JSON list of C-alpha atoms in Angstrom, two decimals:
[
{"chain": "A", "resi": 28, "resn": "UNK", "atom": "CA", "xyz": [14.60, -7.05, -46.04]},
{"chain": "A", "resi": 29, "resn": "UNK", "atom": "CA", "xyz": [12.89, -8.80, -43.59]},
{"chain": "A", "resi": 30, "resn": "UNK", "atom": "CA", "xyz": [15.42, -7.21, -40.84]},
{"chain": "A", "resi": 31, "resn": "UNK", "atom": "CA", "xyz": [14.82, -3.54, -41.93]},
{"chain": "A", "resi": 32, "resn": "UNK", "atom": "CA", "xyz": [11.07, -4.11, -41.54]},
{"chain": "A", "resi": 33, "resn": "UNK", "atom": "CA", "xyz": [12.00, -5.71, -37.66]},
{"chain": "A", "resi": 34, "resn": "UNK", "atom": "CA", "xyz": [14.49, -2.76, -37.08]},
{"chain": "A", "resi": 35, "resn": "UNK", "atom": "CA", "xyz": [12.12, 0.11, -38.23]},
{"chain": "A", "resi": 36, "resn": "UNK", "atom": "CA", "xyz": [8.92, -1.65, -36.49]},
{"chain": "A", "resi": 37, "resn": "UNK", "atom": "CA", "xyz": [10.85, -2.12, -33.14]},
{"chain": "A", "resi": 38, "resn": "UNK", "atom": "CA", "xyz": [12.02, 1.51, -32.90]},
{"chain": "A", "resi": 39, "resn": "UNK", "atom": "CA", "xyz": [9.05, 3.06, -34.18]},
{"chain": "A", "resi": 40, "resn": "UNK", "atom": "CA", "xyz": [6.77, 1.16, -31.74]},
{"chain": "A", "resi": 41, "resn": "UNK", "atom": "CA", "xyz": [9.31, 2.18, -28.96]},
{"chain": "A", "resi": 42, "resn": "UNK", "atom": "CA", "xyz": [8.99, 5.68, -29.88]},
{"chain": "A", "resi": 43, "resn": "UNK", "atom": "CA", "xyz": [5.23, 5.67, -30.31]},
{"chain": "A", "resi": 44, "resn": "UNK", "atom": "CA", "xyz": [5.15, 4.14, -27.22]},
{"chain": "A", "resi": 45, "resn": "UNK", "atom": "CA", "xyz": [7.15, 6.56, -25.30]},
{"chain": "A", "resi": 46, "resn": "UNK", "atom": "CA", "xyz": [5.59, 9.35, -27.06]},
{"chain": "A", "resi": 47, "resn": "UNK", "atom": "CA", "xyz": [1.81, 8.16, -26.25]},
{"chain": "A", "resi": 48, "resn": "UNK", "atom": "CA", "xyz": [2.74, 7.20, -23.00]},
{"chain": "A", "resi": 49, "resn": "UNK", "atom": "CA", "xyz": [3.82, 10.40, -21.98]},
{"chain": "A", "resi": 50, "resn": "UNK", "atom": "CA", "xyz": [1.19, 12.77, -24.13]},
{"chain": "A", "resi": 51, "resn": "UNK", "atom": "CA", "xyz": [-1.81, 10.88, -22.48]},
{"chain": "A", "resi": 52, "resn": "UNK", "atom": "CA", "xyz": [-0.91, 9.04, -19.12]},
{"chain": "A", "resi": 53, "resn": "UNK", "atom": "CA", "xyz": [-2.36, 10.34, -15.84]},
{"chain": "A", "resi": 54, "resn": "UNK", "atom": "CA", "xyz": [1.79, 11.19, -14.81]},
{"chain": "A", "resi": 55, "resn": "UNK", "atom": "CA", "xyz": [0.47, 12.81, -11.51]},
{"chain": "A", "resi": 56, "resn": "UNK", "atom": "CA", "xyz": [-1.86, 10.18, -10.23]},
{"chain": "A", "resi": 57, "resn": "UNK", "atom": "CA", "xyz": [0.70, 7.19, -11.41]},
{"chain": "A", "resi": 58, "resn": "UNK", "atom": "CA", "xyz": [0.08, 4.34, -9.65]},
{"chain": "A", "resi": 59, "resn": "UNK", "atom": "CA", "xyz": [-2.52, 5.71, -7.65]},
{"chain": "A", "resi": 60, "resn": "UNK", "atom": "CA", "xyz": [-6.47, 4.58, -7.52]},
{"chain": "A", "resi": 61, "resn": "UNK", "atom": "CA", "xyz": [-6.97, 7.91, -8.79]},
{"chain": "A", "resi": 62, "resn": "UNK", "atom": "CA", "xyz": [-4.86, 7.23, -11.70]},
{"chain": "A", "resi": 63, "resn": "UNK", "atom": "CA", "xyz": [-6.60, 8.13, -15.29]},
{"chain": "A", "resi": 64, "resn": "UNK", "atom": "CA", "xyz": [-5.18, 7.23, -18.43]},
{"chain": "A", "resi": 65, "resn": "UNK", "atom": "CA", "xyz": [-6.13, 7.90, -22.21]},
{"chain": "A", "resi": 66, "resn": "UNK", "atom": "CA", "xyz": [-3.93, 5.29, -23.07]},
{"chain": "A", "resi": 67, "resn": "UNK", "atom": "CA", "xyz": [-5.19, 2.11, -24.76]},
{"chain": "A", "resi": 68, "resn": "UNK", "atom": "CA", "xyz": [-4.48, 0.04, -21.28]},
{"chain": "A", "resi": 69, "resn": "UNK", "atom": "CA", "xyz": [-5.64, 2.89, -19.52]},
{"chain": "A", "resi": 70, "resn": "UNK", "atom": "CA", "xyz": [-9.10, 2.18, -21.49]},
{"chain": "A", "resi": 71, "resn": "UNK", "atom": "CA", "xyz": [-8.49, -1.63, -20.94]},
{"chain": "A", "resi": 72, "resn": "UNK", "atom": "CA", "xyz": [-7.70, -0.87, -17.30]},
{"chain": "A", "resi": 73, "resn": "UNK", "atom": "CA", "xyz": [-11.16, 0.65, -16.74]},
{"chain": "A", "resi": 74, "resn": "UNK", "atom": "CA", "xyz": [-13.51, -1.86, -18.71]},
{"chain": "A", "resi": 75, "resn": "UNK", "atom": "CA", "xyz": [-12.03, -4.74, -17.24]},
{"chain": "A", "resi": 76, "resn": "UNK", "atom": "CA", "xyz": [-10.86, -3.62, -13.75]},
{"chain": "A", "resi": 77, "resn": "UNK", "atom": "CA", "xyz": [-7.26, -5.63, -14.59]},
{"chain": "A", "resi": 78, "resn": "UNK", "atom": "CA", "xyz": [-3.61, -3.47, -14.53]},
{"chain": "A", "resi": 79, "resn": "UNK", "atom": "CA", "xyz": [-3.26, -3.88, -17.77]},
{"chain": "A", "resi": 80, "resn": "UNK", "atom": "CA", "xyz": [0.14, -2.40, -19.16]},
{"chain": "A", "resi": 81, "resn": "UNK", "atom": "CA", "xyz": [1.63, -2.36, -22.63]},
{"chain": "A", "resi": 82, "resn": "UNK", "atom": "CA", "xyz": [3.96, -4.99, -21.20]},
{"chain": "A", "resi": 83, "resn": "UNK", "atom": "CA", "xyz": [0.80, -7.60, -21.64]},
{"chain": "A", "resi": 84, "resn": "UNK", "atom": "CA", "xyz": [-0.17, -6.32, -24.91]},
{"chain": "A", "resi": 85, "resn": "UNK", "atom": "CA", "xyz": [3.43, -7.52, -25.97]},
{"chain": "A", "resi": 86, "resn": "UNK", "atom": "CA", "xyz": [3.39, -10.76, -24.55]},
{"chain": "A", "resi": 87, "resn": "UNK", "atom": "CA", "xyz": [-0.41, -11.14, -26.05]},
{"chain": "A", "resi": 88, "resn": "UNK", "atom": "CA", "xyz": [1.04, -10.23, -29.79]},
{"chain": "A", "resi": 89, "resn": "UNK", "atom": "CA", "xyz": [4.01, -12.58, -29.37]},
{"chain": "A", "resi": 90, "resn": "UNK", "atom": "CA", "xyz": [1.90, -15.60, -28.04]},
{"chain": "A", "resi": 91, "resn": "UNK", "atom": "CA", "xyz": [-0.04, -15.24, -31.50]},
{"chain": "A", "resi": 92, "resn": "UNK", "atom": "CA", "xyz": [3.06, -13.87, -33.44]},
{"chain": "A", "resi": 93, "resn": "UNK", "atom": "CA", "xyz": [5.15, -16.92, -32.41]},
{"chain": "A", "resi": 94, "resn": "UNK", "atom": "CA", "xyz": [3.32, -19.72, -33.39]},
{"chain": "A", "resi": 95, "resn": "UNK", "atom": "CA", "xyz": [2.22, -18.31, -36.44]},
{"chain": "A", "resi": 96, "resn": "UNK", "atom": "CA", "xyz": [6.13, -17.57, -37.71]},
{"chain": "A", "resi": 97, "resn": "UNK", "atom": "CA", "xyz": [6.77, -21.40, -36.23]},
{"chain": "A", "resi": 98, "resn": "UNK", "atom": "CA", "xyz": [4.42, -22.44, -38.33]},
{"chain": "A", "resi": 99, "resn": "UNK", "atom": "CA", "xyz": [4.28, -20.44, -42.06]},
{"chain": "A", "resi": 100, "resn": "UNK", "atom": "CA", "xyz": [7.95, -19.18, -41.28]},
{"chain": "A", "resi": 101, "resn": "UNK", "atom": "CA", "xyz": [9.41, -15.45, -40.72]},
{"chain": "A", "resi": 102, "resn": "UNK", "atom": "CA", "xyz": [7.70, -12.92, -43.60]},
{"chain": "A", "resi": 103, "resn": "UNK", "atom": "CA", "xyz": [7.96, -8.81, -43.62]},
{"chain": "A", "resi": 104, "resn": "UNK", "atom": "CA", "xyz": [4.33, -8.67, -41.60]},
{"chain": "A", "resi": 105, "resn": "UNK", "atom": "CA", "xyz": [5.56, -11.41, -39.16]},
{"chain": "A", "resi": 106, "resn": "UNK", "atom": "CA", "xyz": [8.57, -9.56, -38.41]},
{"chain": "A", "resi": 107, "resn": "UNK", "atom": "CA", "xyz": [6.71, -6.32, -37.73]},
{"chain": "A", "resi": 108, "resn": "UNK", "atom": "CA", "xyz": [4.36, -8.17, -35.56]},
{"chain": "A", "resi": 109, "resn": "UNK", "atom": "CA", "xyz": [7.19, -9.99, -33.69]},
{"chain": "A", "resi": 110, "resn": "UNK", "atom": "CA", "xyz": [9.56, -6.44, -33.05]},
{"chain": "A", "resi": 111, "resn": "UNK", "atom": "CA", "xyz": [6.02, -5.00, -31.96]},
{"chain": "A", "resi": 112, "resn": "UNK", "atom": "CA", "xyz": [5.36, -7.64, -29.41]},
{"chain": "A", "resi": 113, "resn": "UNK", "atom": "CA", "xyz": [8.84, -7.54, -28.38]},
{"chain": "A", "resi": 114, "resn": "UNK", "atom": "CA", "xyz": [9.02, -3.58, -28.30]},
{"chain": "A", "resi": 115, "resn": "UNK", "atom": "CA", "xyz": [5.99, -3.18, -25.80]},
{"chain": "A", "resi": 116, "resn": "UNK", "atom": "CA", "xyz": [7.29, -6.30, -23.73]},
{"chain": "A", "resi": 117, "resn": "UNK", "atom": "CA", "xyz": [11.17, -4.95, -23.62]},
{"chain": "A", "resi": 118, "resn": "UNK", "atom": "CA", "xyz": [10.03, -1.43, -22.66]},
{"chain": "A", "resi": 119, "resn": "UNK", "atom": "CA", "xyz": [8.11, -1.77, -19.32]},
{"chain": "A", "resi": 120, "resn": "UNK", "atom": "CA", "xyz": [10.31, -4.90, -18.35]},
{"chain": "A", "resi": 121, "resn": "UNK", "atom": "CA", "xyz": [12.19, -3.30, -16.14]},
{"chain": "A", "resi": 122, "resn": "UNK", "atom": "CA", "xyz": [9.81, -1.16, -13.86]},
{"chain": "A", "resi": 123, "resn": "UNK", "atom": "CA", "xyz": [7.56, -4.13, -13.72]},
{"chain": "A", "resi": 124, "resn": "UNK", "atom": "CA", "xyz": [10.09, -5.96, -12.61]},
{"chain": "A", "resi": 125, "resn": "UNK", "atom": "CA", "xyz": [11.79, -3.80, -10.61]},
{"chain": "A", "resi": 126, "resn": "UNK", "atom": "CA", "xyz": [9.21, -1.55, -8.78]},
{"chain": "A", "resi": 127, "resn": "UNK", "atom": "CA", "xyz": [11.76, 1.05, -7.70]},
{"chain": "A", "resi": 128, "resn": "UNK", "atom": "CA", "xyz": [12.38, 2.00, -11.24]},
{"chain": "A", "resi": 129, "resn": "UNK", "atom": "CA", "xyz": [8.98, 4.69, -12.46]},
{"chain": "A", "resi": 130, "resn": "UNK", "atom": "CA", "xyz": [8.27, 3.94, -16.09]},
{"chain": "A", "resi": 131, "resn": "UNK", "atom": "CA", "xyz": [8.26, 7.78, -16.81]},
{"chain": "A", "resi": 132, "resn": "UNK", "atom": "CA", "xyz": [11.83, 8.81, -15.57]},
{"chain": "A", "resi": 133, "resn": "UNK", "atom": "CA", "xyz": [15.04, 9.30, -17.62]},
{"chain": "A", "resi": 134, "resn": "UNK", "atom": "CA", "xyz": [16.51, 5.73, -16.29]},
{"chain": "A", "resi": 135, "resn": "UNK", "atom": "CA", "xyz": [13.69, 3.99, -17.26]},
{"chain": "A", "resi": 136, "resn": "UNK", "atom": "CA", "xyz": [13.70, 5.42, -21.08]},
{"chain": "A", "resi": 137, "resn": "UNK", "atom": "CA", "xyz": [17.58, 5.05, -21.08]},
{"chain": "A", "resi": 138, "resn": "UNK", "atom": "CA", "xyz": [17.29, 1.44, -19.94]},
{"chain": "A", "resi": 139, "resn": "UNK", "atom": "CA", "xyz": [14.32, 0.40, -22.36]},
{"chain": "A", "resi": 140, "resn": "UNK", "atom": "CA", "xyz": [16.82, 2.12, -25.20]},
{"chain": "A", "resi": 141, "resn": "UNK", "atom": "CA", "xyz": [19.67, 0.06, -24.24]},
{"chain": "A", "resi": 142, "resn": "UNK", "atom": "CA", "xyz": [17.30, -3.10, -24.62]},
{"chain": "A", "resi": 143, "resn": "UNK", "atom": "CA", "xyz": [16.35, -1.99, -27.72]},
{"chain": "A", "resi": 144, "resn": "UNK", "atom": "CA", "xyz": [19.62, -1.57, -29.13]},
{"chain": "A", "resi": 145, "resn": "UNK", "atom": "CA", "xyz": [20.49, -5.04, -27.85]},
{"chain": "A", "resi": 146, "resn": "UNK", "atom": "CA", "xyz": [17.58, -6.72, -29.13]},
{"chain": "A", "resi": 147, "resn": "UNK", "atom": "CA", "xyz": [18.60, -5.07, -32.61]},
{"chain": "A", "resi": 148, "resn": "UNK", "atom": "CA", "xyz": [22.18, -6.35, -32.11]},
{"chain": "A", "resi": 149, "resn": "UNK", "atom": "CA", "xyz": [20.85, -9.90, -31.46]},
{"chain": "A", "resi": 150, "resn": "UNK", "atom": "CA", "xyz": [18.45, -9.67, -34.62]},
{"chain": "A", "resi": 151, "resn": "UNK", "atom": "CA", "xyz": [21.15, -8.58, -37.31]},
{"chain": "A", "resi": 152, "resn": "UNK", "atom": "CA", "xyz": [23.63, -11.42, -35.55]},
{"chain": "A", "resi": 153, "resn": "UNK", "atom": "CA", "xyz": [20.99, -13.59, -35.93]},
{"chain": "A", "resi": 154, "resn": "UNK", "atom": "CA", "xyz": [19.63, -12.63, -39.33]},
{"chain": "A", "resi": 155, "resn": "UNK", "atom": "CA", "xyz": [23.13, -12.53, -40.96]},
{"chain": "A", "resi": 156, "resn": "UNK", "atom": "CA", "xyz": [23.90, -15.59, -39.18]},
{"chain": "A", "resi": 157, "resn": "UNK", "atom": "CA", "xyz": [20.85, -17.60, -40.83]},
{"chain": "A", "resi": 158, "resn": "UNK", "atom": "CA", "xyz": [21.41, -16.25, -44.12]}
]
């Protein structure tokens, strides 16, 4: 059952993140000083003056959830938060590392989806290998 929670959370996070980013982000001024975003990371940017992305939120979630999983084991809630953190992290990984790919372009969407599929396959293999 844990693997189902992980898979569901991984892809729900991907779909919700992409949908909200495209709906509430200022794509016209993306990457400029004029950029205004109504997303969580946009609000964080305004409040903290740091260049927040959901990539960073994924890292924070992973830094919190991984030690808890190591100490208490992987339950359904742990699997959900692990999947959310991984999804947020890998969704923006390529545009952050390779700045020539814009997050809002189709190429970024396809690459991110492929990364999610790879994580899904690795998770399923790992889950069935240890069980």
